[in-house]
Amino acid sequence: MPSISLGGRSYFYEEAGSGTPLLLLHGFPFDSRSYAPQLAKPPSGFRLIVPDHRGFGRSEFVPGVATMDDLAEDALALLDALQISAAVVGGVSMGGYVAIALTRLDPGRVSGLLLIDTQSTPDDDAGKQRRETVAQDAEKNGVDGVVKALLPKLVLPTSPALPALEAMMREQNPLAVAAASRGMAARIDGKDILSRYSGPCRIIFGEQDSIMPLEKAKQMQSLIQGSTLHVIPGAAHLPNLEQPELFAEVLAS
Ligand code: MLT
């Protein structure tokens, strides 16, 4: 797995395929392996680039809150290091928050947007409080609490992806989990960013996602002119893992 140095700190990423750069950003609390089916079979005509966010997977942890802007700046630095001027930028859930932040920070680098089971709305006060509880629990007790709370909602119970997903979640650094939970709580409203965005956009949602109900997808679709919504049957929150073939069809279409 290659890496770059960001001010002396290692930042790892996976790469596969060739063609138009496609930066895919992972959700919480995963790492680049959550895009394993896409890395194994990259969409034709795309150079897939999938980093581990700071503290996740093999990328080095940075103390403090990991804001969505921080994660977006790391990803932009990776594009710089790879001498990529613009990429299609996509993300699942928290990865979508980072994709929206990146679009605000450097819109010229975004040649297309792929928003997967994510949302443009920020957390309300109760949501922020829940994030803080998750952060404190992770710091005190490790990742078990977040794994138990999230896993049943991430993929359908029959999904063959479930055991590997759980193992990946259990490998994450609890401090990175806490830092990202607080970072998600601090994220700003993305609606203005999406309504200003004028490039191509696909919104992909699992039909049975209970974390991000379809309403969230429709809201983003109404904000982005010309965007298309693709609902994947037989999938919950992680359609790229649960239905990789159907997911690939959307990317290829
Ligand atoms: C994720 O999958 O990244 C999280 O469910 C996002 C969130 O908690 O808002």
Coordinates of C-alpha atoms and ligand atoms in Angstrom, one line a residue:
M1 CA 0.0 0.0 0.0
P2 CA 1.7 3.3 -1.1
S3 CA 1.9 6.3 1.2
I4 CA 2.8 10.0 1.1
S5 CA 4.2 12.1 3.9
L6 CA 2.0 15.0 5.0
G7 CA 4.3 17.2 7.1
G8 CA 6.2 14.1 8.3
R9 CA 3.0 12.1 9.0
S10 CA 2.2 9.0 6.8
Y11 CA -1.0 8.9 4.8
F12 CA -1.7 5.7 3.0
Y13 CA -3.9 5.1 0.0
E14 CA -4.8 2.4 -2.5
E15 CA -4.8 2.8 -6.3
A16 CA -6.2 0.7 -9.1
G17 CA -7.1 1.1 -12.7
S18 CA -6.3 3.8 -15.2
G19 CA -8.0 6.7 -16.8
T20 CA -10.0 9.6 -15.2
P21 CA -9.0 10.0 -11.6
L22 CA -11.8 8.9 -9.2
L23 CA -11.1 9.7 -5.5
L24 CA -13.3 7.6 -3.3
L25 CA -13.5 8.6 0.4
H26 CA -14.5 6.0 3.1
G27 CA -17.1 6.3 5.8
F28 CA -17.0 6.0 9.6
P29 CA -15.4 4.0 11.1
F30 CA -13.8 2.1 8.2
D31 CA -10.8 2.4 6.0
S32 CA -9.9 1.9 2.3
R33 CA -10.9 -1.8 2.5
S34 CA -14.5 -0.7 2.6
Y35 CA -14.0 -0.2 -1.2
A36 CA -12.5 -3.6 -1.7
P37 CA -14.9 -4.7 -4.5
Q38 CA -14.1 -1.5 -6.5
L39 CA -10.4 -1.8 -5.9
A40 CA -10.5 -5.4 -7.0
K41 CA -12.4 -4.5 -10.2
P42 CA -12.0 -0.8 -10.9
P43 CA -14.7 0.8 -13.1
S44 CA -13.5 0.8 -16.7
G45 CA -11.8 4.1 -17.7
F46 CA -11.1 5.2 -14.1
R47 CA -8.0 5.5 -12.0
L48 CA -9.3 4.7 -8.5
I49 CA -7.6 6.4 -5.6
V50 CA -8.8 5.4 -2.1
P51 CA -7.0 6.9 0.9
D52 CA -7.2 5.9 4.6
H53 CA -8.4 9.0 6.5
R54 CA -6.0 10.2 9.2
G55 CA -5.9 7.7 12.1
F56 CA -7.9 5.0 10.2
G57 CA -6.5 2.0 8.5
R58 CA -2.7 2.5 8.1
S59 CA -2.7 6.3 8.1
E60 CA -1.1 8.0 11.1
F61 CA -3.3 9.4 13.8
V62 CA -3.4 13.2 14.5
P63 CA -4.5 14.2 18.0
G64 CA -7.5 16.6 18.2
V65 CA -10.7 16.8 16.3
A66 CA -10.6 15.5 12.8
T67 CA -12.8 18.0 11.0
M68 CA -14.3 17.2 7.6
D69 CA -12.1 20.1 6.3
D70 CA -9.0 18.4 7.8
L71 CA -9.9 15.1 6.0
A72 CA -10.6 17.0 2.8
E73 CA -7.3 18.8 3.0
D74 CA -5.4 15.5 3.4
A75 CA -7.2 14.2 0.3
L76 CA -6.3 17.4 -1.7
A77 CA -2.7 17.0 -0.6
L78 CA -2.8 13.4 -2.0
L79 CA -4.1 14.7 -5.3
D80 CA -1.2 17.3 -5.3
A81 CA 1.3 14.6 -4.6
L82 CA -0.1 12.4 -7.4
Q83 CA -0.1 15.5 -9.7
I84 CA -3.8 15.2 -10.3
S85 CA -5.4 18.5 -11.1
A86 CA -9.0 17.4 -10.9
A87 CA -10.8 14.2 -10.0
V88 CA -14.3 12.8 -9.7
V89 CA -14.7 12.9 -5.9
G90 CA -17.0 10.5 -4.2
G91 CA -17.7 9.3 -0.7
V92 CA -19.9 7.0 1.3
S93 CA -21.6 8.7 4.3
M94 CA -18.8 10.4 6.3
G95 CA -16.8 10.2 3.1
G96 CA -19.6 12.2 1.4
Y97 CA -19.3 14.9 4.1
V98 CA -15.6 15.0 3.2
A99 CA -16.4 15.2 -0.5
I100 CA -18.7 18.1 0.1
A101 CA -16.1 19.9 2.3
L102 CA -13.5 19.3 -0.5
T103 CA -15.9 20.8 -3.0
R104 CA -16.1 23.9 -0.9
L105 CA -12.4 24.2 -0.3
D106 CA -11.3 23.7 -3.9
P107 CA -14.2 23.5 -6.3
G108 CA -11.9 23.5 -9.3
R109 CA -10.5 20.1 -8.4
V110 CA -13.9 18.4 -8.6
S111 CA -14.8 17.2 -12.1
G112 CA -17.7 15.2 -10.8
L113 CA -19.4 14.3 -7.6
L114 CA -20.5 10.9 -6.3
L115 CA -22.6 11.1 -3.1
I116 CA -23.3 7.7 -1.6
D117 CA -25.7 7.3 1.4
T118 CA -24.7 10.7 2.7
Q119 CA -26.4 14.0 3.5
S120 CA -25.9 17.7 3.2
T121 CA -27.5 18.6 6.5
P122 CA -25.5 19.1 9.7
D123 CA -26.2 17.5 13.1
D124 CA -28.8 19.1 15.4
D125 CA -28.0 19.5 19.0
A126 CA -29.1 16.1 20.0
G127 CA -27.1 14.6 17.2
K128 CA -24.0 16.5 18.3
Q129 CA -24.5 15.2 21.8
R130 CA -24.7 11.6 20.5
R131 CA -21.4 12.1 18.7
E132 CA -19.8 13.3 21.9
T133 CA -21.1 10.2 23.7
V134 CA -19.7 8.0 21.0
A135 CA -16.3 9.8 21.2
Q136 CA -16.1 9.5 25.0
D137 CA -17.1 5.9 24.9
A138 CA -14.5 5.1 22.3
E139 CA -11.8 6.8 24.3
K140 CA -12.8 5.0 27.5
N141 CA -13.9 1.6 26.2
G142 CA -12.5 1.1 22.7
V143 CA -14.5 0.5 19.5
D144 CA -16.9 -2.2 20.8
G145 CA -19.7 0.2 21.5
V146 CA -19.7 1.9 18.1
V147 CA -19.3 -1.5 16.4
K148 CA -22.3 -2.9 18.2
A149 CA -24.5 0.2 17.6
L150 CA -23.7 0.7 13.9
L151 CA -23.1 -2.8 12.5
P152 CA -26.7 -3.9 12.4
K153 CA -27.6 -0.8 10.4
L154 CA -24.7 -0.8 7.9
V155 CA -25.5 -3.8 5.8
L156 CA -28.5 -6.2 5.5
P157 CA -28.1 -9.1 8.0
T158 CA -27.7 -11.6 5.1
S159 CA -24.8 -9.7 3.5
P160 CA -21.7 -11.8 2.9
A161 CA -19.7 -8.6 3.6
L162 CA -20.7 -8.5 7.2
P163 CA -17.9 -10.5 8.9
A164 CA -15.1 -8.6 7.1
L165 CA -16.8 -5.3 7.8
E166 CA -17.0 -6.1 11.5
A167 CA -13.3 -7.2 11.6
M168 CA -12.3 -3.9 9.8
M169 CA -14.3 -1.8 12.3
R170 CA -12.7 -3.6 15.2
E171 CA -9.2 -2.8 13.9
Q172 CA -9.7 0.9 14.0
N173 CA -7.9 3.2 16.5
P174 CA -10.5 4.2 19.1
L175 CA -8.8 7.7 19.3
A176 CA -9.3 8.2 15.6
V177 CA -13.0 7.1 16.0
A178 CA -13.4 9.7 18.7
A179 CA -11.6 12.4 16.6
A180 CA -13.8 11.7 13.6
S181 CA -17.0 11.5 15.6
R182 CA -16.3 15.0 17.0
G183 CA -15.3 16.2 13.5
M184 CA -18.7 15.0 12.1
A185 CA -20.5 16.9 14.9
A186 CA -18.7 20.1 13.9
R187 CA -19.5 19.8 10.1
I188 CA -21.2 22.8 8.6
D189 CA -24.4 22.8 6.5
G190 CA -23.5 21.6 3.0
K191 CA -26.7 22.8 1.2
D192 CA -25.2 26.0 -0.1
I193 CA -22.1 24.2 -1.4
L194 CA -24.3 21.7 -3.3
S195 CA -26.6 24.3 -4.7
R196 CA -23.5 26.3 -6.0
Y197 CA -22.0 23.1 -7.6
S198 CA -22.7 22.9 -11.3
G199 CA -20.8 19.8 -12.4
P200 CA -22.0 16.3 -13.0
C201 CA -23.3 14.5 -9.9
R202 CA -24.6 11.0 -9.2
I203 CA -26.4 10.2 -5.9
I204 CA -26.4 6.5 -5.0
F205 CA -28.4 5.2 -2.1
G206 CA -29.1 1.7 -0.7
E207 CA -32.9 1.2 -0.8
Q208 CA -33.0 0.0 2.8
D209 CA -30.7 2.5 4.4
S210 CA -32.0 3.3 7.9
I211 CA -29.1 5.6 8.8
M212 CA -29.6 7.8 5.7
P213 CA -33.3 7.6 4.6
L214 CA -34.0 8.2 1.0
E215 CA -35.4 11.7 1.9
K216 CA -31.7 12.8 2.3
A217 CA -31.0 11.7 -1.2
K218 CA -34.0 13.6 -2.6
Q219 CA -33.0 16.7 -0.8
M220 CA -29.5 16.6 -2.3
Q221 CA -30.9 15.9 -5.7
S222 CA -33.1 19.0 -5.5
L223 CA -30.1 21.1 -4.6
I224 CA -27.8 19.9 -7.5
Q225 CA -29.0 20.8 -10.9
G226 CA -28.8 17.8 -13.3
S227 CA -27.9 15.3 -10.6
T228 CA -29.3 11.8 -11.0
L229 CA -30.5 9.5 -8.1
H230 CA -29.8 5.8 -8.3
V231 CA -31.4 3.6 -5.7
I232 CA -29.8 0.2 -5.2
P233 CA -32.1 -2.6 -4.2
G234 CA -30.9 -5.3 -1.7
A235 CA -28.6 -2.8 0.1
A236 CA -28.7 -0.7 3.3
H237 CA -26.0 1.9 4.1
L238 CA -23.1 0.5 2.1
P239 CA -24.3 -0.3 -1.4
N240 CA -20.8 -0.5 -2.9
L241 CA -20.0 -3.4 -0.5
E242 CA -23.4 -5.1 -0.6
Q243 CA -24.2 -4.9 -4.3
P244 CA -20.9 -4.2 -6.0
E245 CA -22.2 -5.3 -9.4
L246 CA -25.2 -3.0 -9.3
F247 CA -22.9 -0.2 -8.0
A248 CA -20.5 -0.8 -10.9
E249 CA -23.4 -0.5 -13.4
V250 CA -24.2 2.9 -12.1
L251 CA -20.6 4.0 -12.3
A252 CA -20.4 2.6 -15.9
S253 CA -23.7 4.1 -17.1
Ligands
MLT1 C1 -20.8 6.7 8.2 O1 -21.2 5.6 7.7 O2 -19.8 7.3 7.7 C2 -21.6 7.3 9.3 O3 -22.8 6.5 9.5 C3 -21.9 8.7 9.1 C4 -22.6 9.4 10.2 O4 -22.6 8.8 11.4 O5 -23.2 10.4 10.0

